[in-house]
mmCIF file of C-alpha atoms in Angstrom:
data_model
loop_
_atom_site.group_PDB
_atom_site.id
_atom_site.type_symbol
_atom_site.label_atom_id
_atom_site.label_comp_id
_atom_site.label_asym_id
_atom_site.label_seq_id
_atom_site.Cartn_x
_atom_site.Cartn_y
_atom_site.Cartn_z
ATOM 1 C CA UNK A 1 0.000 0.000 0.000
ATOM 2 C CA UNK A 2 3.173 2.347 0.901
ATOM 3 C CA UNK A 3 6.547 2.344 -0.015
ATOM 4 C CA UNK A 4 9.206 2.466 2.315
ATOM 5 C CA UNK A 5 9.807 5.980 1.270
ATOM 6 C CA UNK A 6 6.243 7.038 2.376
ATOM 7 C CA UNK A 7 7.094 4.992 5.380
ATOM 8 C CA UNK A 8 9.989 6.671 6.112
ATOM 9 C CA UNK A 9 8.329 9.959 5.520
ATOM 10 C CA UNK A 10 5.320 9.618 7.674
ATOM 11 C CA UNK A 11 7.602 8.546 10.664
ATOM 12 C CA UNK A 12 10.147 11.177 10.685
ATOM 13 C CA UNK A 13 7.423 14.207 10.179
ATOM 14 C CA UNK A 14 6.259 12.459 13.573
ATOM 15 C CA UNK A 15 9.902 12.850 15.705
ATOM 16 C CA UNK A 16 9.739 16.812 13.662
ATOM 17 C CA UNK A 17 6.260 16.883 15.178
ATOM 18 C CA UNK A 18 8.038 15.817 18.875
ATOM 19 C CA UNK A 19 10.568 18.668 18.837
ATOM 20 C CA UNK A 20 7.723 21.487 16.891
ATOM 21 C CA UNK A 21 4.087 20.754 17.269
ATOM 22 C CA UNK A 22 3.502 23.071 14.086
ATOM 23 C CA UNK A 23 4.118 19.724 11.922
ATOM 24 C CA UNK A 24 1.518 17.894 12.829
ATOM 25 C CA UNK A 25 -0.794 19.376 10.680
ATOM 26 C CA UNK A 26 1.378 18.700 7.550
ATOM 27 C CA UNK A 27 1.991 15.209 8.830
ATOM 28 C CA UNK A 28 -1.385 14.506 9.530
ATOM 29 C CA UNK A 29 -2.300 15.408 6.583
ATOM 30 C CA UNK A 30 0.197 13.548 4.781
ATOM 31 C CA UNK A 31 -1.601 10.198 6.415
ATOM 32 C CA UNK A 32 -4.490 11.177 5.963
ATOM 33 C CA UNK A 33 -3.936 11.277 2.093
ATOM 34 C CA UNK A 34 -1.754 7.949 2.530
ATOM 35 C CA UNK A 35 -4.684 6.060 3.393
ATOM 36 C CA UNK A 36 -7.401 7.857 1.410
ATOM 37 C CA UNK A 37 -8.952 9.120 4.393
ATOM 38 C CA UNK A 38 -11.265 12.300 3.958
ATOM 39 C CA UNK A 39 -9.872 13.775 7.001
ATOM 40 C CA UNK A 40 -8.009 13.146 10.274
ATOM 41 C CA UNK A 41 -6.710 14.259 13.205
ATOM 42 C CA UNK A 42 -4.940 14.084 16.901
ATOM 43 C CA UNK A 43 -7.312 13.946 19.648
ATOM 44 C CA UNK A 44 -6.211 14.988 23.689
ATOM 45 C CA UNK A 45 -8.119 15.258 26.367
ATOM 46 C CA UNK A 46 -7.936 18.822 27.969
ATOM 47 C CA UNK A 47 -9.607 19.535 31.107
ATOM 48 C CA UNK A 48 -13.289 18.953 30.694
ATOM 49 C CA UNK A 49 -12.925 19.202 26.596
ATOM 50 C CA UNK A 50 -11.070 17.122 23.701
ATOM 51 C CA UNK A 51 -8.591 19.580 21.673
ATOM 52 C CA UNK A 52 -8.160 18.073 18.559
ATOM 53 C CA UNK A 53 -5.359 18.802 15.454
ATOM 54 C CA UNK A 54 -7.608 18.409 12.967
ATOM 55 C CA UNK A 55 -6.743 18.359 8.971
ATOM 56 C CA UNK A 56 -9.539 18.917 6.467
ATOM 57 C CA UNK A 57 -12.338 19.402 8.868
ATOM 58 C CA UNK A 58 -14.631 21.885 7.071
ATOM 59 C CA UNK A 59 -14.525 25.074 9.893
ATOM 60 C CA UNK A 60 -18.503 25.212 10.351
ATOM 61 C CA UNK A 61 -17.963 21.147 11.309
ATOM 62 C CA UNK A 62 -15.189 21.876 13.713
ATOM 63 C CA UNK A 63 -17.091 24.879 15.472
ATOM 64 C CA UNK A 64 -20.046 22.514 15.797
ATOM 65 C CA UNK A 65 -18.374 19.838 17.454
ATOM 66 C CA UNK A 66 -16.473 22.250 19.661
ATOM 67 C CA UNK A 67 -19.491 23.967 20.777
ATOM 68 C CA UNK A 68 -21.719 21.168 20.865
ATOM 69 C CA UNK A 69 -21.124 17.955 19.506
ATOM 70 C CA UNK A 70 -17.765 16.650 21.208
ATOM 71 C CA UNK A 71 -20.194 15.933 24.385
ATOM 72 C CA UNK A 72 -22.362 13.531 22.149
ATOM 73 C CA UNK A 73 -19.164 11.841 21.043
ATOM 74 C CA UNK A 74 -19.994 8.306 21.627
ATOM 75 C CA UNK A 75 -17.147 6.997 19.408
ATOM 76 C CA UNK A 76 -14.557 8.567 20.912
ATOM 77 C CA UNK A 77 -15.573 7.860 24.516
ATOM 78 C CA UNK A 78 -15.676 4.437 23.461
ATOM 79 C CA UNK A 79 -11.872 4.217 21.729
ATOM 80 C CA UNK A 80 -11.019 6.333 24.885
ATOM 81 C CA UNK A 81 -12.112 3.754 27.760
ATOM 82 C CA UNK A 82 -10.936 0.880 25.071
ATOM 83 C CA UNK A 83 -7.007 -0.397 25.228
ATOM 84 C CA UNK A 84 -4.516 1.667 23.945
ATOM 85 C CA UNK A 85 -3.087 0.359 20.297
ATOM 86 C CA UNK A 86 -6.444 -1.566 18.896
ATOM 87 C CA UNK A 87 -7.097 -0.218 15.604
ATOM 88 C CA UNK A 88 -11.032 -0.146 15.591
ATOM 89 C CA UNK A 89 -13.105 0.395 12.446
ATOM 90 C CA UNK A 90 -15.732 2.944 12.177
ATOM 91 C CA UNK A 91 -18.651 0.170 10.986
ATOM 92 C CA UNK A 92 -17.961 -1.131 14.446
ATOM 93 C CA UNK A 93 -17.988 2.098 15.986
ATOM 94 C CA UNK A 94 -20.477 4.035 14.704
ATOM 95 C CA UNK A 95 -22.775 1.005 14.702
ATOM 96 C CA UNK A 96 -22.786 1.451 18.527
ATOM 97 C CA UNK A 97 -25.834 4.138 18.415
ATOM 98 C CA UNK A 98 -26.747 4.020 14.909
ATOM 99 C CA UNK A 99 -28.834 7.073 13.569
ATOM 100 C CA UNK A 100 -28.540 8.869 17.088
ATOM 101 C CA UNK A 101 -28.388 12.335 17.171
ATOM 102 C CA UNK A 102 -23.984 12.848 17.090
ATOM 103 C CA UNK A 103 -24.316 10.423 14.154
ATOM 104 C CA UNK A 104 -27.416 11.797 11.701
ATOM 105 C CA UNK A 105 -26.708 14.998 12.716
ATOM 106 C CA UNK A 106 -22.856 15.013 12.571
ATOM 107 C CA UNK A 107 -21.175 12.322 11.396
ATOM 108 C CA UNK A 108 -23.487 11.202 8.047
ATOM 109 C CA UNK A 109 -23.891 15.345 7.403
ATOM 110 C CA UNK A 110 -20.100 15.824 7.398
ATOM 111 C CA UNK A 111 -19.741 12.315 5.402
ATOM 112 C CA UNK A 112 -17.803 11.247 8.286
ATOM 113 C CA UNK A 113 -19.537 7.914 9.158
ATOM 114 C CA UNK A 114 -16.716 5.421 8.848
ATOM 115 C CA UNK A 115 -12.962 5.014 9.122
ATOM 116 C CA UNK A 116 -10.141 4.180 11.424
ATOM 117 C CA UNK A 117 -9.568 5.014 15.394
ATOM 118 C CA UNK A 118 -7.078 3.573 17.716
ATOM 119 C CA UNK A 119 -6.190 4.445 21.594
ATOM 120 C CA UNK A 120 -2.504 5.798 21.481
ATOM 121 C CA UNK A 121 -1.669 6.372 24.821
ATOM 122 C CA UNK A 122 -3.141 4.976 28.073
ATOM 123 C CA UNK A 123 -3.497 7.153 31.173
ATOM 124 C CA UNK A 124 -6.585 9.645 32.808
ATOM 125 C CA UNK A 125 -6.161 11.830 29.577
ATOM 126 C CA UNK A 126 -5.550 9.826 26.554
ATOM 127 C CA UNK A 127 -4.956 10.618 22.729
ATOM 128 C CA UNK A 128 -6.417 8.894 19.798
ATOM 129 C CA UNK A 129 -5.654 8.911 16.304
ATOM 130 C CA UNK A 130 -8.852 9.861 14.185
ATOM 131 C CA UNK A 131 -8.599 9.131 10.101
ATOM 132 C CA UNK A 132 -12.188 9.588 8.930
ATOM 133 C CA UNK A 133 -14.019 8.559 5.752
ATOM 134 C CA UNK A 134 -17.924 8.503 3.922
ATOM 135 C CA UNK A 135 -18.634 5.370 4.519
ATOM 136 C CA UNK A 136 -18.818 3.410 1.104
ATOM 137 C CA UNK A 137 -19.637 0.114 -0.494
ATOM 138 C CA UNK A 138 -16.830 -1.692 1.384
ATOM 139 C CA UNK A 139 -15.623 -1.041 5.302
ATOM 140 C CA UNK A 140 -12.841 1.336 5.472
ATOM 141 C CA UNK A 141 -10.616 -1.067 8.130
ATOM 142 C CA UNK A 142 -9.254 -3.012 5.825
ATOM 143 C CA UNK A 143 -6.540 -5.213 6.412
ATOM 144 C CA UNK A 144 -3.750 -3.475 4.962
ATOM 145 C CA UNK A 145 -4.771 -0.128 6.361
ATOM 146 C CA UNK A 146 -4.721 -1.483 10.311
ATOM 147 C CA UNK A 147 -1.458 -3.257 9.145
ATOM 148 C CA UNK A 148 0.210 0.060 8.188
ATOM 149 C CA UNK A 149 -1.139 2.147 11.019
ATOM 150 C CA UNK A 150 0.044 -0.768 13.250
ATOM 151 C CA UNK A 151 3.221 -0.171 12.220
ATOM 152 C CA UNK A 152 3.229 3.499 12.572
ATOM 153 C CA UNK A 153 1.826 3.196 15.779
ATOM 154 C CA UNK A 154 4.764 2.609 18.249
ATOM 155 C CA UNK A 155 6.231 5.766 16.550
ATOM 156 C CA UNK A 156 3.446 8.144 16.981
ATOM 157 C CA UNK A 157 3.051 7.058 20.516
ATOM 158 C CA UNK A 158 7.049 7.456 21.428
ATOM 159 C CA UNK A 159 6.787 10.986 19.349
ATOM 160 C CA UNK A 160 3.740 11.620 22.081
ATOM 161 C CA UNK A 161 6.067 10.838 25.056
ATOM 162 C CA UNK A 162 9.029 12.932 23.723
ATOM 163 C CA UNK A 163 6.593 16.099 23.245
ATOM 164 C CA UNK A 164 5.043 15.786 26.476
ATOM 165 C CA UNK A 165 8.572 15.493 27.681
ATOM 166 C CA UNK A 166 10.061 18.372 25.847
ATOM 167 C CA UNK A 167 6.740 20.602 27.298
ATOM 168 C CA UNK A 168 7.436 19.563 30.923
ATOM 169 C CA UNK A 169 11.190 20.822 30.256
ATOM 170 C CA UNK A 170 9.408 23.743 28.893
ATOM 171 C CA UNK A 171 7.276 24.608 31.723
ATOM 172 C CA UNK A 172 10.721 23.691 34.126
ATOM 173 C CA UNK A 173 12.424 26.569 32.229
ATOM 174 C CA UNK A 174 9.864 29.023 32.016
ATOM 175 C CA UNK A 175 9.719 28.605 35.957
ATOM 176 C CA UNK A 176 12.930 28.506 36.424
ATOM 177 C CA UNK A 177 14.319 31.388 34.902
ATOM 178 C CA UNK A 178 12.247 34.493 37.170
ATOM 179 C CA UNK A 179 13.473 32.606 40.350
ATOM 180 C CA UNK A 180 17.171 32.694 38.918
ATOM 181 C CA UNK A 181 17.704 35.787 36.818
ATOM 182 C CA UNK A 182 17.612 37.883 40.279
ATOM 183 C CA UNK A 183 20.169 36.365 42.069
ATOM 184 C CA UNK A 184 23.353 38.454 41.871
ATOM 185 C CA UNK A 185 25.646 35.093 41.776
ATOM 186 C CA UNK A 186 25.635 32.867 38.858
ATOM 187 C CA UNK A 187 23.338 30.076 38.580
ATOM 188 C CA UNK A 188 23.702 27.354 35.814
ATOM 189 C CA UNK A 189 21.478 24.205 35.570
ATOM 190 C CA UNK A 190 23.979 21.721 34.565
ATOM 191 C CA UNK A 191 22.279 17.676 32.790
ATOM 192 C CA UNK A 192 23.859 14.540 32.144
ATOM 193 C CA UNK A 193 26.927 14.921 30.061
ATOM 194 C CA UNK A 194 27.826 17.887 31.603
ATOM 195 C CA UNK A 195 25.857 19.866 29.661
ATOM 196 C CA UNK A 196 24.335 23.410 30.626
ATOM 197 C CA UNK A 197 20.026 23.895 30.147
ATOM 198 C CA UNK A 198 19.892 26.919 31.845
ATOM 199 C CA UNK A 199 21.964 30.070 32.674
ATOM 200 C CA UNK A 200 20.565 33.234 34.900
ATOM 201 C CA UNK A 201 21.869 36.276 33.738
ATOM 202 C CA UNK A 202 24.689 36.771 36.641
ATOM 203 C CA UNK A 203 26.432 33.360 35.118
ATOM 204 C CA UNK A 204 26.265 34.535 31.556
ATOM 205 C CA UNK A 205 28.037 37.685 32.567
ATOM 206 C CA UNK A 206 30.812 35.775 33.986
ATOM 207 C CA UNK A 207 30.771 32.963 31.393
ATOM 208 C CA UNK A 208 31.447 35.622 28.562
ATOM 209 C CA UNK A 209 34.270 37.200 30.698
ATOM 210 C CA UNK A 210 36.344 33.881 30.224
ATOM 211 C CA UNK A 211 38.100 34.474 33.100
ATOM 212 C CA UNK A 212 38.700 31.328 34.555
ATOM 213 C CA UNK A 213 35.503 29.769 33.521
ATOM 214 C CA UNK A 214 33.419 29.565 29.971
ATOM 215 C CA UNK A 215 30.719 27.777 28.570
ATOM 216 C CA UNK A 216 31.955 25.541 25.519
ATOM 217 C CA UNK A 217 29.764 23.393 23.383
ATOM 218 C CA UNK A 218 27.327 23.966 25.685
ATOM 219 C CA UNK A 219 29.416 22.602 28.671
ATOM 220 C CA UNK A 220 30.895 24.661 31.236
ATOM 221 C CA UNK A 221 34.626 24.388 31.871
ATOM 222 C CA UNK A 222 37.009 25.613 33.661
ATOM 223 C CA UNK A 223 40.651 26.608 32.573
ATOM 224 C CA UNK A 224 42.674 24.420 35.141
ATOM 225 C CA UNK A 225 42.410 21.043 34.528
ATOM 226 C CA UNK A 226 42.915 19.837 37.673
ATOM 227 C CA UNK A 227 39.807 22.136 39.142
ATOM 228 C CA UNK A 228 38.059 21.468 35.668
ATOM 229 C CA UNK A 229 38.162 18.098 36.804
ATOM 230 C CA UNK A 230 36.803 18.304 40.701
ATOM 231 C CA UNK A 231 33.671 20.489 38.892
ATOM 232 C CA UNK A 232 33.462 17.249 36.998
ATOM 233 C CA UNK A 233 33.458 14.944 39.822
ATOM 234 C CA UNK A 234 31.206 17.524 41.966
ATOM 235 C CA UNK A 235 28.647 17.676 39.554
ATOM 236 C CA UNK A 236 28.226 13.694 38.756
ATOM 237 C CA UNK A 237 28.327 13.943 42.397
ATOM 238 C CA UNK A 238 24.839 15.850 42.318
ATOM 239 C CA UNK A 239 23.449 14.210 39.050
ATOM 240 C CA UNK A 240 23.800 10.773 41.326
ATOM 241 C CA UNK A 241 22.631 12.213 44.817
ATOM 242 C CA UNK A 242 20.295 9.131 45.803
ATOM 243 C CA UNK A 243 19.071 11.159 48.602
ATOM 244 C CA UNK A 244 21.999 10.266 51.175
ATOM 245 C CA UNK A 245 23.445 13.718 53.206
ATOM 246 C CA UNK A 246 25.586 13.878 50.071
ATOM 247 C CA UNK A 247 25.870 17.268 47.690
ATOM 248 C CA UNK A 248 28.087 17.820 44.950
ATOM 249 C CA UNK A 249 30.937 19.705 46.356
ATOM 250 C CA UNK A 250 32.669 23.252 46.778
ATOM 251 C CA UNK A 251 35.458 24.319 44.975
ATOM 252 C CA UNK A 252 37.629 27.670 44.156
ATOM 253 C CA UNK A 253 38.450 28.750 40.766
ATOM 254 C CA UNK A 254 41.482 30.648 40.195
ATOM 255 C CA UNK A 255 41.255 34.010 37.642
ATOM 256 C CA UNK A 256 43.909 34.903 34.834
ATOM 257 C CA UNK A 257 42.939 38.160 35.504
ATOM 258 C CA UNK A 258 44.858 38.057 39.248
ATOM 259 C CA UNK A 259 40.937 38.640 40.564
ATOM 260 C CA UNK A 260 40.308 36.811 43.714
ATOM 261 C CA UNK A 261 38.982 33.444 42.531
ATOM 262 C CA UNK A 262 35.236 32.254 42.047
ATOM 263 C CA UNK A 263 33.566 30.129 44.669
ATOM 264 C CA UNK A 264 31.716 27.163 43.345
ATOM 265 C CA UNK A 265 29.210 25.211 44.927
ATOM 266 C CA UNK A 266 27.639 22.335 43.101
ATOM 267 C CA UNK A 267 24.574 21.215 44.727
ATOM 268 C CA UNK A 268 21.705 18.768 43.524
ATOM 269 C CA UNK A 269 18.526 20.353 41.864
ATOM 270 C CA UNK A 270 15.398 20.065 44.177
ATOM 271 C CA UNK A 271 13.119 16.961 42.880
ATOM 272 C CA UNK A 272 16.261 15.424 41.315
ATOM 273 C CA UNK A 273 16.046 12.021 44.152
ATOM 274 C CA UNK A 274 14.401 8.984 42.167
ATOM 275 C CA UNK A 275 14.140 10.823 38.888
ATOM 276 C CA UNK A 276 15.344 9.197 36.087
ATOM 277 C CA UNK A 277 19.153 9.553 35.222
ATOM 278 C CA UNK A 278 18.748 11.619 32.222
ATOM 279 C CA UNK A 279 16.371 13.787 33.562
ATOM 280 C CA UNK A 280 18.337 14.505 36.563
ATOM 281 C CA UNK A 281 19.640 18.183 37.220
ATOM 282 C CA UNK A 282 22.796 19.397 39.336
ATOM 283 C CA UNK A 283 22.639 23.365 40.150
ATOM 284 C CA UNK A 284 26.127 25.282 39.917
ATOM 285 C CA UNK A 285 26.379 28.285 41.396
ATOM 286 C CA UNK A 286 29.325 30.942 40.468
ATOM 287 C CA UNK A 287 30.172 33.292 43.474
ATOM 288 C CA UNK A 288 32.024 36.271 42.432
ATOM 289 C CA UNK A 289 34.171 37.575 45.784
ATOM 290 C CA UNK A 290 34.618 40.975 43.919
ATOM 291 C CA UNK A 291 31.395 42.047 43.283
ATOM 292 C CA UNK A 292 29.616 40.135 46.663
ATOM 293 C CA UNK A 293 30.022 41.778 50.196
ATOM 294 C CA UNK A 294 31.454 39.598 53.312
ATOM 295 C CA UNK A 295 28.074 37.551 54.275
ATOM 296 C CA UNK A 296 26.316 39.184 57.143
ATOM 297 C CA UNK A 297 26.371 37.275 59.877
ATOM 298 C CA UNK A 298 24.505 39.809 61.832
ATOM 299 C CA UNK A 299 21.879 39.390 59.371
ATOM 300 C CA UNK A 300 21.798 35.781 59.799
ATOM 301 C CA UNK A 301 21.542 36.143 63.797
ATOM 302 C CA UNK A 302 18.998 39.012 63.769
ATOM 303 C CA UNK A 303 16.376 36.574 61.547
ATOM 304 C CA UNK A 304 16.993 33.300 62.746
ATOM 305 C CA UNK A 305 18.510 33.653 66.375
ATOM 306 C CA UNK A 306 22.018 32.323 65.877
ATOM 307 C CA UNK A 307 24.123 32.815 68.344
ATOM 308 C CA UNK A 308 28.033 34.399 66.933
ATOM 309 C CA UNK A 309 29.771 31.077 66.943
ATOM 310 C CA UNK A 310 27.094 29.056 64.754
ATOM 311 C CA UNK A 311 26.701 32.177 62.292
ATOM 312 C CA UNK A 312 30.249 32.501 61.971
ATOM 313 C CA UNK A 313 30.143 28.550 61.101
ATOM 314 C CA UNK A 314 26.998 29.596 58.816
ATOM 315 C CA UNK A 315 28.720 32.061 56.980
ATOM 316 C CA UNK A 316 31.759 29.837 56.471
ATOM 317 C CA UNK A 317 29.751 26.960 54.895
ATOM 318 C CA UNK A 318 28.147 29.665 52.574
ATOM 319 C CA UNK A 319 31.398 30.380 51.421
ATOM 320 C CA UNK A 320 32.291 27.054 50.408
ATOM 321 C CA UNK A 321 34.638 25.987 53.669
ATOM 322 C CA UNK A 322 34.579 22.065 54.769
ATOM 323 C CA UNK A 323 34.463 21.311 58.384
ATOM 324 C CA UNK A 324 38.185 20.967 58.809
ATOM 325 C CA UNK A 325 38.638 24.497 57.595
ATOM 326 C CA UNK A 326 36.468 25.784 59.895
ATOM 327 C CA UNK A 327 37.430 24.393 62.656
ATOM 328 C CA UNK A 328 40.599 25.840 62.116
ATOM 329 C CA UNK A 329 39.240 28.831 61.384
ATOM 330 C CA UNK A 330 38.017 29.359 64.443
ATOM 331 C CA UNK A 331 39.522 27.470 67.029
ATOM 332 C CA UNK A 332 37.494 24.996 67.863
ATOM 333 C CA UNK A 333 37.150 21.122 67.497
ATOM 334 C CA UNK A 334 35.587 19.339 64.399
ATOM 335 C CA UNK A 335 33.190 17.903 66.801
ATOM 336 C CA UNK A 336 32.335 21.748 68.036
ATOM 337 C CA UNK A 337 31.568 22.471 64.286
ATOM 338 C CA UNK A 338 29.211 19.606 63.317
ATOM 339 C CA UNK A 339 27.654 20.600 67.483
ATOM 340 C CA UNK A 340 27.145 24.124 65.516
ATOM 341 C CA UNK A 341 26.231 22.601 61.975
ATOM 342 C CA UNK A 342 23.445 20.681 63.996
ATOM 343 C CA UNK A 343 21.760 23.688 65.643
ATOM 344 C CA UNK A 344 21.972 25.625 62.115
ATOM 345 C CA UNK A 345 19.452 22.491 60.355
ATOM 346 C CA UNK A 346 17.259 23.310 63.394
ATOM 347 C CA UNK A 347 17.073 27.213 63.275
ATOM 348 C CA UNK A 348 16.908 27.147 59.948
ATOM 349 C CA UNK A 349 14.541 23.861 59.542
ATOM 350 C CA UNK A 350 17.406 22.433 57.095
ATOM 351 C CA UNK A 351 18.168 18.763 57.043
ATOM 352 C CA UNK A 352 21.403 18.231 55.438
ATOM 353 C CA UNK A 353 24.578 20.593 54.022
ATOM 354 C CA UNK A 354 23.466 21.039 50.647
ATOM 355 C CA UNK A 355 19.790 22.107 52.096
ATOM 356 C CA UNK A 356 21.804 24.773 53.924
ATOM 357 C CA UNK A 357 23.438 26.298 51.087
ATOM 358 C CA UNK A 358 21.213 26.974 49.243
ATOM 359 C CA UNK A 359 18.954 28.507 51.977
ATOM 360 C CA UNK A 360 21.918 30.516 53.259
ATOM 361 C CA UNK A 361 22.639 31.243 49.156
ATOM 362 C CA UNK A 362 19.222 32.711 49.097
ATOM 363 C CA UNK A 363 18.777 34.306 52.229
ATOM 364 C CA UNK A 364 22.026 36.353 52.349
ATOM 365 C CA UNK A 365 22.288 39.299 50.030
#
């Protein structure tokens, strides 16, 4: 009925369909006129109502059924509670309520009375593939139709799954990006493979500086290797956080420019625990000494009743010190330090490190 270079058509202008929903139409089309159906379309539940990408539906048909006749859709409610990937005929279909009011009044007017529908995805809100036809002197479902939309099927239905994944990374942008773009230190949103989704304004100032640190193919790096590589090993760190009291890691970048190096914490993103591994996200955040102030710590005991010693540890942790360091810092044991670190998770209702940075990251200006 096809040739493999109609095959190979239809199932690529679905994956172009995945990345931009604007092809649908043309691909729709393109199967609709591959299996001599008079018209066709995609149709997802939305809310209360269907939303349908229609091709060839006369406009006063499609106004009609959005006003009024989707609700007296007794074919599609009945490919919608059937199981997903059964290629049903419209003889079958229609023949349900035969002559009601959706089907005189609709269907038969718009010479839409037979033709092929099939569940595509299974869940509370599914989609279905619609290819209607006038019905005629044979049953449109014949055997090599169902065979080729068969075989199309497992590609419409992953190209369904990649473009509701693509919107929820979307919406996770779109989200993101007002929360990040105020925040005077640079923020990245690092993925698997190192790669960088998301920059807040801050970071793209100091990525373009290339003073120590750039972005390069779309992966940030840093100019010594040896730190290059512990911003490596902090951030698979993050991407593998399994929801232990582990983070990613703290590091200092040294400047060209003879600039007081950049602070680096790596921590993992919110949500990340139990996702799966390539939809993980690790959060990088670029401290700038010269432009940021010395943390307040009399900020930090004013609002949350720290006493000097644990906001002095507070502040120190902000910065990107480990325990050892502080403790030398200031005198006191390691055991004095994690007595501190203990009383900050409470004061602050934190319940690991990581937690803590990125409150304190947020809270201090």
């Amino acid at each position: 009925m096809v040739t493999l270079d109609e095959f190979s058509r239809l199932v690529s202008g679905f994956y172009r369909s995945a990345v931009d929903p604007v092809d649908w139409v043309p691909t729709l089309d393109t199967l609709r006129r591959t299996v001599g159906a008079a018209c066709g379309g995609l149709s997802m539940i939305d809310g209360t109502s269907r939303r349908l990408t229609n091709v060839n539906v006369p406009v006063e048909a499609m106004a009609s059924y959005d006003a009024y006749y989707q609700y007296l859709d007794y074919v599609l409610v009945e490919v919608e509670n059937g199981p997903v990937g059964l290629v049903r005929g419209g003889t079958e279909l229609i023949g349900l309520k035969p002559n009601s009011e959706f089907d005189a009044d609709w269907m038969q007017r718009y010479e839409m009375d037979d033709g092929l529908f099939v569940r595509v995805t299974d869940g509370a809100k599914p989609s279905c593939l619609i290819l209607a036809a006038p019905r005629g002197p044979m049953p449109f479902d014949s055997r090599e139709r169902i065979q080729l939309i068969n075989a199309l099927l497992p590609h419409l239905q992953l190209s369904l799954r990649t473009r509701r994944h693509v919107e929820e990374l979307i919406d996770e942008r779109d989200d993101l990006v007002p929360a990040v773009d105020v925040l005077r230190n640079g923020v990245l949103v690092v993925g698997p493979d190192y790669v960088v989704v998301q920059v807040n304004s801050a970071a793209k100032r100091i990525l373009r500086s290339h003073d120590g640190v750039c972005l390069r193919s779309g992966v940030v790096e840093v100019s010594r290797a040896s730190v290059h590589a512990e911003l490596c090993r902090s951030i698979q760190r993050a991407l593998t956080c399994d929801g232990v009291d582990t983070w990613g890691g703290s590091l200092c970048c040294p400047r060209p420019s003879g600039a007081r190096p950049y602070v680096i914490h790596v921590l993992p993103a919110h949500g990340s625990d139990g996702a799966a591994p390539r939809s993980r996200r690790a959060i990088v955040v670029i401290i700038d000494p010269e432009l940021n102030p010395e943390p307040p710590a009399a900020l930090l005991r004013r609002l949350y009743g720290l006493t000097t010693a644990e906001a002095d540890v507070a502040v120190r942790i902000a910065a990107g010190a480990e325990l050892k360091q502080i403790s030398d810092e200031l005198g006191v044991s390691i055991a004095t330090v994690r007595k501190h670190l203990q009383h900050l998770f409470e004061k602050t209702d934190t319940h690991r490190q990581s937690e803590l940075v990125r409150f304190l990251l947020v809270v201090m200006p």
